[in-house]
Short mmCIF file of C-alpha atoms and ligand atoms in Angstrom, two decimals:
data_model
loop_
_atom_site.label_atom_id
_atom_site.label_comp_id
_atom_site.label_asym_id
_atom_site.label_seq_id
_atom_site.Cartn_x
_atom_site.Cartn_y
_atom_site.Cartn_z
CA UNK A 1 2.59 12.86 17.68
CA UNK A 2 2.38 15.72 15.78
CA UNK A 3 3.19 15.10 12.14
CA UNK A 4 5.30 17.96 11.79
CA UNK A 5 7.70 15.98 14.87
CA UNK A 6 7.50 13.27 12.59
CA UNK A 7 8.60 14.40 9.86
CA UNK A 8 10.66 17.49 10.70
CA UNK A 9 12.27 16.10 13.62
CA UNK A 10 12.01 12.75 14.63
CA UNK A 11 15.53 10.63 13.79
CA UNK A 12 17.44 13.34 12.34
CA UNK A 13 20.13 14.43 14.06
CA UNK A 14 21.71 17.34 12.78
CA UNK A 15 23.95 18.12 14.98
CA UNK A 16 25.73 14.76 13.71
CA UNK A 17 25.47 15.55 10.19
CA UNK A 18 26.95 19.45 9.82
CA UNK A 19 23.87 20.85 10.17
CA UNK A 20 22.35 19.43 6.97
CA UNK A 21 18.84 20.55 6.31
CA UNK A 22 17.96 17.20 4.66
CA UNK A 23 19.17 13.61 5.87
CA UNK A 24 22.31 12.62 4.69
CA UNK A 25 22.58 9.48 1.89
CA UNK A 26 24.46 6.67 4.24
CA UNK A 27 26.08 5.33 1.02
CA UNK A 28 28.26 2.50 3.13
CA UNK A 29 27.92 -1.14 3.11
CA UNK A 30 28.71 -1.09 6.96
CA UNK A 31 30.20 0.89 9.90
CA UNK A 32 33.17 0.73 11.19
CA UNK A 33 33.93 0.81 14.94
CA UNK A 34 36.68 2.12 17.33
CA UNK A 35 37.34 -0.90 19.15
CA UNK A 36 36.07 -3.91 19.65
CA UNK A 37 34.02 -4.01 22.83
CA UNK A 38 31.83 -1.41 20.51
CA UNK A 39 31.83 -3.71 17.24
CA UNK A 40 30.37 -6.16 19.74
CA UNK A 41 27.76 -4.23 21.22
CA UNK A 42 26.62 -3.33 18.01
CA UNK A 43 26.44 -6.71 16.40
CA UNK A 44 24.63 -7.59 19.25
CA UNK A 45 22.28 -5.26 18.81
CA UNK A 46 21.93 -5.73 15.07
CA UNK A 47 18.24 -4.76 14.45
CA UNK A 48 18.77 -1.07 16.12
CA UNK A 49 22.32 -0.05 14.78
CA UNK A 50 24.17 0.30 11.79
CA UNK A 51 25.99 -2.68 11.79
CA UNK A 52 25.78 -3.83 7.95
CA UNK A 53 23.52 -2.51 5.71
CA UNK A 54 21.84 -5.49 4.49
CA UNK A 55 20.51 -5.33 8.22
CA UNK A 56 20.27 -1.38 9.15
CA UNK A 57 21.77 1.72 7.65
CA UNK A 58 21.57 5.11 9.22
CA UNK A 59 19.60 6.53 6.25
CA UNK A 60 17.35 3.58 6.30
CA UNK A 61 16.95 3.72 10.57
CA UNK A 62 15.44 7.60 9.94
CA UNK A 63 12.41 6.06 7.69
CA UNK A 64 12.19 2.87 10.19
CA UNK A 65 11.66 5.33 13.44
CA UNK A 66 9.29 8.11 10.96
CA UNK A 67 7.08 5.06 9.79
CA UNK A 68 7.05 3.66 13.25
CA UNK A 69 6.07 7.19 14.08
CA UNK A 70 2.81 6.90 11.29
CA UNK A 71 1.19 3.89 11.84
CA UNK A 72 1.70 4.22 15.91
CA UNK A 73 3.43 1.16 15.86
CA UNK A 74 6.70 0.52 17.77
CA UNK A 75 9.00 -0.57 15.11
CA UNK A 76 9.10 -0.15 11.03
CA UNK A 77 11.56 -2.30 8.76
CA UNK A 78 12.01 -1.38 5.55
CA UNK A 79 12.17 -3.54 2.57
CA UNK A 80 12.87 -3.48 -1.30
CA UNK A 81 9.39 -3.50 -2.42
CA UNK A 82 5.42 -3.42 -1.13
CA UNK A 83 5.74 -7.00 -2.13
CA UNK A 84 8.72 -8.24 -0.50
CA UNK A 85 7.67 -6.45 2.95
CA UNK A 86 4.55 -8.34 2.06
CA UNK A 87 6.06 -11.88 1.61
CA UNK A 88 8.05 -11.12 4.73
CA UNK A 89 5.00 -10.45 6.93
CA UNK A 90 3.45 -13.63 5.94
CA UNK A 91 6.16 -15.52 6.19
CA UNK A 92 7.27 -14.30 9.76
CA UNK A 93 3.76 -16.17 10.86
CA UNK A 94 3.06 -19.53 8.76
CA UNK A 95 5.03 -22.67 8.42
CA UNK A 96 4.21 -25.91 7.21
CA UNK A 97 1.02 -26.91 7.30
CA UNK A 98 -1.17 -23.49 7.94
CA UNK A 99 -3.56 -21.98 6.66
CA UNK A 100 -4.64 -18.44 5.68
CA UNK A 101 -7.47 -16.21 5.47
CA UNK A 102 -7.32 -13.88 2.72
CA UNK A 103 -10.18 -10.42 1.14
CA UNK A 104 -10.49 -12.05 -2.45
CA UNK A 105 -8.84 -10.04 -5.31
CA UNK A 106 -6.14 -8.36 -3.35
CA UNK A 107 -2.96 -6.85 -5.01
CA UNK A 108 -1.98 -9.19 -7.80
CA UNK A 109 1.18 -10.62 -6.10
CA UNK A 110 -0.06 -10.85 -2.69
CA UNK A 111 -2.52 -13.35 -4.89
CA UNK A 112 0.31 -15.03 -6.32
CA UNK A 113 1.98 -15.34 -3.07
CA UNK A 114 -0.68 -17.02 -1.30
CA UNK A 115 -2.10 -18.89 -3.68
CA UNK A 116 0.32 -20.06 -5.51
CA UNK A 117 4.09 -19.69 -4.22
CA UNK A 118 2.92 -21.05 -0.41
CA UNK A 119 1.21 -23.90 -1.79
CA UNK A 120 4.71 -25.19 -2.58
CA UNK A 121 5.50 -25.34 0.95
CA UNK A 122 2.62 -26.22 1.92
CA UNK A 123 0.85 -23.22 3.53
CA UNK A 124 -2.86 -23.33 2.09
CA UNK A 125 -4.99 -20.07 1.57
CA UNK A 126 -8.60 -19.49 1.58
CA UNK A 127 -10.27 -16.16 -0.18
CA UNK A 128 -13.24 -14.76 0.67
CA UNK A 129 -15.54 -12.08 0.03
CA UNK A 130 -14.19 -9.50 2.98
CA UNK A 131 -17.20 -7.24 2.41
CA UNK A 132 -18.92 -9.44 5.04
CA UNK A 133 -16.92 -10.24 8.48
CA UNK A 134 -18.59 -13.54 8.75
CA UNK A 135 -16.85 -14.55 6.16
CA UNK A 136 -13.13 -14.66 7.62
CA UNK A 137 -14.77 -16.86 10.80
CA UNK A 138 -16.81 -19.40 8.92
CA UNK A 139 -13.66 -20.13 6.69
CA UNK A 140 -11.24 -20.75 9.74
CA UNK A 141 -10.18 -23.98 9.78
CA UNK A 142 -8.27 -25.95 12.96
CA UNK A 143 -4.37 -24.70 10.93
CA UNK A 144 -5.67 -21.25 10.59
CA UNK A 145 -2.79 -18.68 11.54
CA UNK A 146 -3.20 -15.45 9.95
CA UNK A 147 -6.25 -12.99 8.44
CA UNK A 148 -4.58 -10.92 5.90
CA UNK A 149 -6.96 -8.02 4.50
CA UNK A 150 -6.07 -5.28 2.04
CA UNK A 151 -8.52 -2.55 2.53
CA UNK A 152 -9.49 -1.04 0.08
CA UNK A 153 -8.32 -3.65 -2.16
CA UNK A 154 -7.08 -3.40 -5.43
CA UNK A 155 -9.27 -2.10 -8.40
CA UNK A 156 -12.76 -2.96 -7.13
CA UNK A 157 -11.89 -0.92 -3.72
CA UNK A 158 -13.95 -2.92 -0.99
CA UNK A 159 -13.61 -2.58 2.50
CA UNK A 160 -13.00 -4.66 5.19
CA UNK A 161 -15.18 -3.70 8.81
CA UNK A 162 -11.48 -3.60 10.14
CA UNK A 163 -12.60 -3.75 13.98
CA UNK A 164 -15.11 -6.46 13.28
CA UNK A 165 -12.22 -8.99 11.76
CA UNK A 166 -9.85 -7.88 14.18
CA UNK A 167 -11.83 -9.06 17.32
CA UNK A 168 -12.81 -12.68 14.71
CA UNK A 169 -8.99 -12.63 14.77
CA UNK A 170 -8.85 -12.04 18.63
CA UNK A 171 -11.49 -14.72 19.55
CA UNK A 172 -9.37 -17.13 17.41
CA UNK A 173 -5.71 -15.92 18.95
CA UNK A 174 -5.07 -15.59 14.89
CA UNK A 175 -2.72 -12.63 13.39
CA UNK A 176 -3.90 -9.96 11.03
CA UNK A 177 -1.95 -8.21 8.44
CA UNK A 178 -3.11 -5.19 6.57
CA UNK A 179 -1.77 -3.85 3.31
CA UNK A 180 -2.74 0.06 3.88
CA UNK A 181 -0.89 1.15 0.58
CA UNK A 182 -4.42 2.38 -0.87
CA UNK A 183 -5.07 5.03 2.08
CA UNK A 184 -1.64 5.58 3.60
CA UNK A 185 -1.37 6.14 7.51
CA UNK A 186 -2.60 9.73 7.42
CA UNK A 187 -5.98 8.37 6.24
CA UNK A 188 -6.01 4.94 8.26
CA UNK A 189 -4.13 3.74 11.19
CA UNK A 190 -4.59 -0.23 11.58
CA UNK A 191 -2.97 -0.63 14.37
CA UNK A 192 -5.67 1.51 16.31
CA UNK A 193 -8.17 -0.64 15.17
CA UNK A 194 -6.11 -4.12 16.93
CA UNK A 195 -4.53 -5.05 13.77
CA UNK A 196 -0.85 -6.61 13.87
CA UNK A 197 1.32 -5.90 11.22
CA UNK A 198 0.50 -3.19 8.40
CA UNK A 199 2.33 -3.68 5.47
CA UNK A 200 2.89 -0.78 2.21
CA UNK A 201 3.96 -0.14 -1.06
CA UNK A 202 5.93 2.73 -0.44
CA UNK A 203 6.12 2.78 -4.48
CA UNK A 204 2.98 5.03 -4.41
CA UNK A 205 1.95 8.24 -2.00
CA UNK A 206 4.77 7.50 0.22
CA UNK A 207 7.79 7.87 -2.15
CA UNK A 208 4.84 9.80 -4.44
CA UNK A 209 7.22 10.87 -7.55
CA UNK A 210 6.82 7.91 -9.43
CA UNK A 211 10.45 7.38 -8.98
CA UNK A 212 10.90 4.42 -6.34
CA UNK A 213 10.40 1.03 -5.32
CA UNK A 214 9.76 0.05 -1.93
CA UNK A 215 8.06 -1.63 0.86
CA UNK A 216 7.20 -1.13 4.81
CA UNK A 217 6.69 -3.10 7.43
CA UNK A 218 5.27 -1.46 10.78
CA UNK A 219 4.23 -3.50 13.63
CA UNK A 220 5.72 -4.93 17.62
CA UNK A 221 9.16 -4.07 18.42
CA UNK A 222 9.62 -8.02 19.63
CA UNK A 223 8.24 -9.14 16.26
CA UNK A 224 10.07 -7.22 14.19
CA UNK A 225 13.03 -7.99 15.69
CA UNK A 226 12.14 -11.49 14.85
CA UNK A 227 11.34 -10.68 11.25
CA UNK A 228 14.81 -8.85 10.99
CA UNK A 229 16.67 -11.90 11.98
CA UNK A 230 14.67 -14.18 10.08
CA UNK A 231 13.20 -12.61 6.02
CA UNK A 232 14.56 -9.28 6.53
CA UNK A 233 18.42 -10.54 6.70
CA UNK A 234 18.14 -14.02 5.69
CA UNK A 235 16.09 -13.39 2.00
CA UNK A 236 18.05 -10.16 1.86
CA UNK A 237 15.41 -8.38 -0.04
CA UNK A 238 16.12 -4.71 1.31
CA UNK A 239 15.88 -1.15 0.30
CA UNK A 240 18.89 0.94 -0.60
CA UNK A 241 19.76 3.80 1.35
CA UNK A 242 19.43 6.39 -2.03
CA UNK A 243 15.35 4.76 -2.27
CA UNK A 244 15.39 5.24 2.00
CA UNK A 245 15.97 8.66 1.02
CA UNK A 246 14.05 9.28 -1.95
CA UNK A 247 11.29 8.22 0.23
CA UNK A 248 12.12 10.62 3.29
CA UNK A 249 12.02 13.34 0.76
CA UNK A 250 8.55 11.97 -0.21
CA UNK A 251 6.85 12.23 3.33
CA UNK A 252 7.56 15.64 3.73
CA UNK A 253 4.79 16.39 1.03
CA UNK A 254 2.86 13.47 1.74
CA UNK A 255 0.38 16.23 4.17
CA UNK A 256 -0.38 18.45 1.36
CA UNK A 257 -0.64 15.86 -1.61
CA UNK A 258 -3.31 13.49 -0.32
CA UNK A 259 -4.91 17.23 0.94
CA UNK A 260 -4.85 17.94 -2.62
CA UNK A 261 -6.19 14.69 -3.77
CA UNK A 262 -8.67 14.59 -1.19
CA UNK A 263 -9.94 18.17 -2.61
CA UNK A 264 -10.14 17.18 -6.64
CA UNK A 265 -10.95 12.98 -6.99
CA UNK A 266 -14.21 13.73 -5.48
CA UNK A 267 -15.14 16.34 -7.81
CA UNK A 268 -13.88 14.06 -11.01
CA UNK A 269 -15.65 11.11 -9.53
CA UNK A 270 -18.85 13.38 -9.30
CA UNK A 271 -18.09 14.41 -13.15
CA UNK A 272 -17.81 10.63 -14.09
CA UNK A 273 -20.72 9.21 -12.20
CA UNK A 274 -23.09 11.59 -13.38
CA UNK A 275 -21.87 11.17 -17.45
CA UNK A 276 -24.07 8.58 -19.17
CA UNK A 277 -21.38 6.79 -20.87
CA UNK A 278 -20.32 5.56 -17.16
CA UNK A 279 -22.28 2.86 -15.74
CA UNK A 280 -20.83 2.48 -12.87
CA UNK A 281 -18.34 4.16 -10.39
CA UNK A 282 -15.85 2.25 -7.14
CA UNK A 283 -14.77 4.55 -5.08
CA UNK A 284 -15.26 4.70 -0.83
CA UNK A 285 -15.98 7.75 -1.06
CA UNK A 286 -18.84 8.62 -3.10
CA UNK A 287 -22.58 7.78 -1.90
CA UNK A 288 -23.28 5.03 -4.35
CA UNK A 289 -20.22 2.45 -2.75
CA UNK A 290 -22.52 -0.26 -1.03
CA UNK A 291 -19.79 0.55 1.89
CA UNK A 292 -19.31 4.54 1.87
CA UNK A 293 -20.73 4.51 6.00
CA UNK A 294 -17.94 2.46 6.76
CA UNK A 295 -15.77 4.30 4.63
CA UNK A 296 -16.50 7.35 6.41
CA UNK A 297 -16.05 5.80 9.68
CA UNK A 298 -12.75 4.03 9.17
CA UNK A 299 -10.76 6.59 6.86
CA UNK A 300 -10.33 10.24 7.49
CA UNK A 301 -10.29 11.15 4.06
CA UNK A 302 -10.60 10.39 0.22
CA UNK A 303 -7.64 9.34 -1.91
CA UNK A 304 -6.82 9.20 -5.39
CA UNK A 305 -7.86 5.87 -6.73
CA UNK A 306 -11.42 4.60 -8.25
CA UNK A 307 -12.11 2.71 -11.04
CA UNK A 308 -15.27 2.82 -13.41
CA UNK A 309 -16.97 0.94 -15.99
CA UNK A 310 -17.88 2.36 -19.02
CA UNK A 311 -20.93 1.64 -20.61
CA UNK A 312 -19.17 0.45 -24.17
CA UNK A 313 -20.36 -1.66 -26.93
CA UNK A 314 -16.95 -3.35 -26.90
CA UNK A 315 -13.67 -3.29 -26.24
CA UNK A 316 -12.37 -1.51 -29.10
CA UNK A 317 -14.47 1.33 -27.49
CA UNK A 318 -12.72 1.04 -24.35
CA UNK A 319 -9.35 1.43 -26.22
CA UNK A 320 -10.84 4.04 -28.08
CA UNK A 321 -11.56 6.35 -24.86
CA UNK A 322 -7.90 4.83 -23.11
CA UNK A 323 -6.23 6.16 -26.03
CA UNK A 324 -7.78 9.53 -26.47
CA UNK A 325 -6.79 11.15 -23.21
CA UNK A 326 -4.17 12.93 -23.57
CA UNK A 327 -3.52 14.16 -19.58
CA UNK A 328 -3.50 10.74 -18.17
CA UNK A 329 -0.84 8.42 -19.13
CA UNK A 330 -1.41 4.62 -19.34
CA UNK A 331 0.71 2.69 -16.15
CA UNK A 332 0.34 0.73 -13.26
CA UNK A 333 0.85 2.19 -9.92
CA UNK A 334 -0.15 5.64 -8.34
CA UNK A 335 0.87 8.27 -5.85
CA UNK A 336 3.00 10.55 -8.07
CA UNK A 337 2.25 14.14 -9.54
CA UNK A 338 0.38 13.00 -12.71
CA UNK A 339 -2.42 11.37 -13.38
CA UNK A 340 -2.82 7.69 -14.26
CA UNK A 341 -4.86 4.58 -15.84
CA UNK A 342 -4.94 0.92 -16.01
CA UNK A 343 -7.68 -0.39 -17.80
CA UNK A 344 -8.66 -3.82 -17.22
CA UNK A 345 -9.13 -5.12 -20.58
CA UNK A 346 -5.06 -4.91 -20.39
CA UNK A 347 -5.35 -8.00 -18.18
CA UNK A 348 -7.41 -9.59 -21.64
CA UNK A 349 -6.49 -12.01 -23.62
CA UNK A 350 -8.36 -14.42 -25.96
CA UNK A 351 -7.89 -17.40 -24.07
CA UNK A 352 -8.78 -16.02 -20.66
CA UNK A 353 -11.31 -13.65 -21.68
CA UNK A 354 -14.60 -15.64 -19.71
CA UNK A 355 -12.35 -15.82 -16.00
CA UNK A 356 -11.09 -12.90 -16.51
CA UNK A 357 -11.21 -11.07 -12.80
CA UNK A 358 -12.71 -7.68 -13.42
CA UNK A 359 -14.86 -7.15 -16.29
CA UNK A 360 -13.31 -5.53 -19.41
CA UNK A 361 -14.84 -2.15 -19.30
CA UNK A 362 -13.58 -1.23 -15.67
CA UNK A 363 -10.59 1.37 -15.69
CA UNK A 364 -8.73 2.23 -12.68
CA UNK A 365 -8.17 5.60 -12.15
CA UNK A 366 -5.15 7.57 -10.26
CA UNK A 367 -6.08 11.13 -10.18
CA UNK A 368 -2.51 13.46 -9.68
CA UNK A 369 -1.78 16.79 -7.93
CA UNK A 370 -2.90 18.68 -11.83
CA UNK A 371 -6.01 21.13 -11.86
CA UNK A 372 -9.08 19.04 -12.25
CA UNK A 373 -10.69 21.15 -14.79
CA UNK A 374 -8.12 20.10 -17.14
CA UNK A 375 -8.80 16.78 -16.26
CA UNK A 376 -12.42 16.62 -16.67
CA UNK A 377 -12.24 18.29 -20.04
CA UNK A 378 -9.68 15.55 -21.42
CA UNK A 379 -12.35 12.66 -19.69
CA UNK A 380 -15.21 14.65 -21.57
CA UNK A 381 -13.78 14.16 -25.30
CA UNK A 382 -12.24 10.96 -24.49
CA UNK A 383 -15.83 9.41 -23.14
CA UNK A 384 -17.16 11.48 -26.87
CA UNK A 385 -14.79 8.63 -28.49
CA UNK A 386 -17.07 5.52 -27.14
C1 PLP B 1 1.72 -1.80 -5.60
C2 PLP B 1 1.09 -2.55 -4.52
C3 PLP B 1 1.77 -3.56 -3.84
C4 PLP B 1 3.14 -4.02 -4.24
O1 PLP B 1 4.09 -3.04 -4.01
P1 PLP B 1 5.47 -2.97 -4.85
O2 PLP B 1 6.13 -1.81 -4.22
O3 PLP B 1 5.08 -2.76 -6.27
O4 PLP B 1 6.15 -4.26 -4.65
C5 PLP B 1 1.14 -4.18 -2.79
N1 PLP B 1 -0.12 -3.85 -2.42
C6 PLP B 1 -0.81 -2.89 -3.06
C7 PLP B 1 -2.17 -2.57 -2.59
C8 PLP B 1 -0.23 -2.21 -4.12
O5 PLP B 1 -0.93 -1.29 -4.75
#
């Protein structure tokens, strides 16, 4: 599909809306119906029409059919964050008793979901080192249901070989989810590669203004269905239809933004790995990632996010360069117009400063849609500051 069909034309209906150029805002609760041979038919069909909105919403049903439409999957279901379309993946496959495979520092809350919150009911997870295949089949055990990988993952960026795990998943009739927030479905399609479910935060390039929370869920039309009747309507953790529409808006620049930060993160990663107050940089696409073939191979295309380390005496010098650029503003998240950083030494505090997870002078970087040669002269004093 062509992704001006997707976006330009596939699930609106003008003709039912005057003629509006943009999608209307289904502000309703629920529908209303002429008779009741139709209320019927609808509530029977539940998952496809818009019955109540805590199920499906007109507004909503465009972004299920255009994110179907991305990821080549048959169905999408919306939800009211990354993380809640997250927990409702996982939860759609384990009960009691299972066990999960799980690429070790994923998103912090997909952490805290598996490793914590399941234990409670007893669903056990293992993590491993994803950068290796081997490493998802020699930690199966007899409960194992599900191989969840996040590729890139957060802040480090390491890849998963996603074919490689997918046919360990086959061998072992085991399902895969795959959190593709980092590279968004113009840049990675999953489901290509034999994966099941692909999960986002539509928080970052897919809403991309910095002004919405959500989360997607894109996989089979039979198990989504399932997933609607089960965590979609029974936890109740959905998106409104103003953030449905927020994020339509959002998609029809998603072409030309991650065009634009295809074009200028290479040429500030280049900047920053060449500077001698960098030691080191993590980003897919650059030639020193231990994993830029497979990058290559499995994504079409750079992004926006790396992180570095700086090569500091401490971390007051950290602070020191975090606090002296003035075009990149200090915040979680990505996939707006301006430019972002998180630095890990955030994540620092006295107590847990030896397990820390990433070491203290690693900053993640979100470069936005402004001109890079504004951006590379703010890194260039800041990094004078160490
Ligand atoms: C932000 C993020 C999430 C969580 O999404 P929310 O929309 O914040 O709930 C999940 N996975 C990744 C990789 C993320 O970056």
């Amino acid at each position: 599909m062509d992704l001006y069909y997707i976006i330009n034309e596939l699930g609106e209906e003008r003709e039912n809306y005057l003629y509006s150029v943009a999608p209307p805002i289904f502000q309703t609760a629920m529908s209303c119906f002429p008779n009741v041979e139709a209320m019927r038919q609808s509530l029977a069909n539940e998952s496809e029409t818009a019955f109540y909105t805590r199920g499906n919403n007109a507004t909503t049903d465009i972004l299920r059919k255009k994110m179907a439409a991305f990821e080549e999957t048959e169905d999408a279901l919306i939800f009211a964050s990354g993380s809640a379309a997250i927990a409702a993946a996982v939860l759609s496959v384990v009960e009691i008793g299972d066990h999960i495979v799980c690429v070790q520092k994923p998103y912090s809350w997909t952490n805290k979901l598996l490793n914590q919150w399941l234990k409670r009911f007893g669903v056990s997870t293992t993590m491993i080192d994803g950068t290796n295949p081997e490493n998802y089949e020699k930690a199966i055990q007899p409960t194992t249901k599900l191989f969840f990988l996040e590729s890139p993952n957060s802040f480090t960026f390491e890849l998963q070989d996603i074919e490689a795990v997918v046919k360990i998943a086959q061998k072992y009739n085991l399902t895969t989810i795959l959190d593709n927030s980092y590279a968004t479905p113009l840049n990675q399609k999953p489901v290509t590669m034999g994966v099941d479910m692909v999960v986002h935060s539509a928080t970052k390039y897919l809403s991309g203004h910095s002004d919405t929370v959500a989360g997607i869920l894109c996989g089979k039309k039979t198990h989504l269905k399932k997933v609607f009747e089960s965590e979609l309507m029974t936890i109740g953790g959905i998106v409104s239809p103003f953030n449905a529409w927020l994020i339509l808006r959002g998609l029809r620049t998603l072409p030309i933004r991650m065009q634009r930060v295809a074009e200028t993160t290479p040429q500030i990663v280049n900047f920053l790995a060449s500077h001698p107050k960098v030691s080191r940089v993590y980003y897919p696409f650059h030639p020193s990632h231990p994993q830029f073939e497979l990058a290559q191979r499995q994504m079409k295309a750079p992004t926006g996010q790396f992180s570095i380390e700086l090569k500091a005496p401490n971390i007051n010098a950290v602070e020191r360069f975090c606090n002296s650029l003035k075009k990149f503003l200090l915040a979680a998240s990505w996939g707006g117009y301006e430019s972002l950083i998180f630095p890990a030494c955030t994540l620092y505090t006295s107590e847990n400063y030896a397990t820390a997870p990433f070491h203290w002078s690693l900053v993640r970087f979100y470069i936005g849609l402004e001109e890079p040669h504004l951006l590379i002269a703010d890194l260039e004093q800041a990094l004078a500051q160490i």
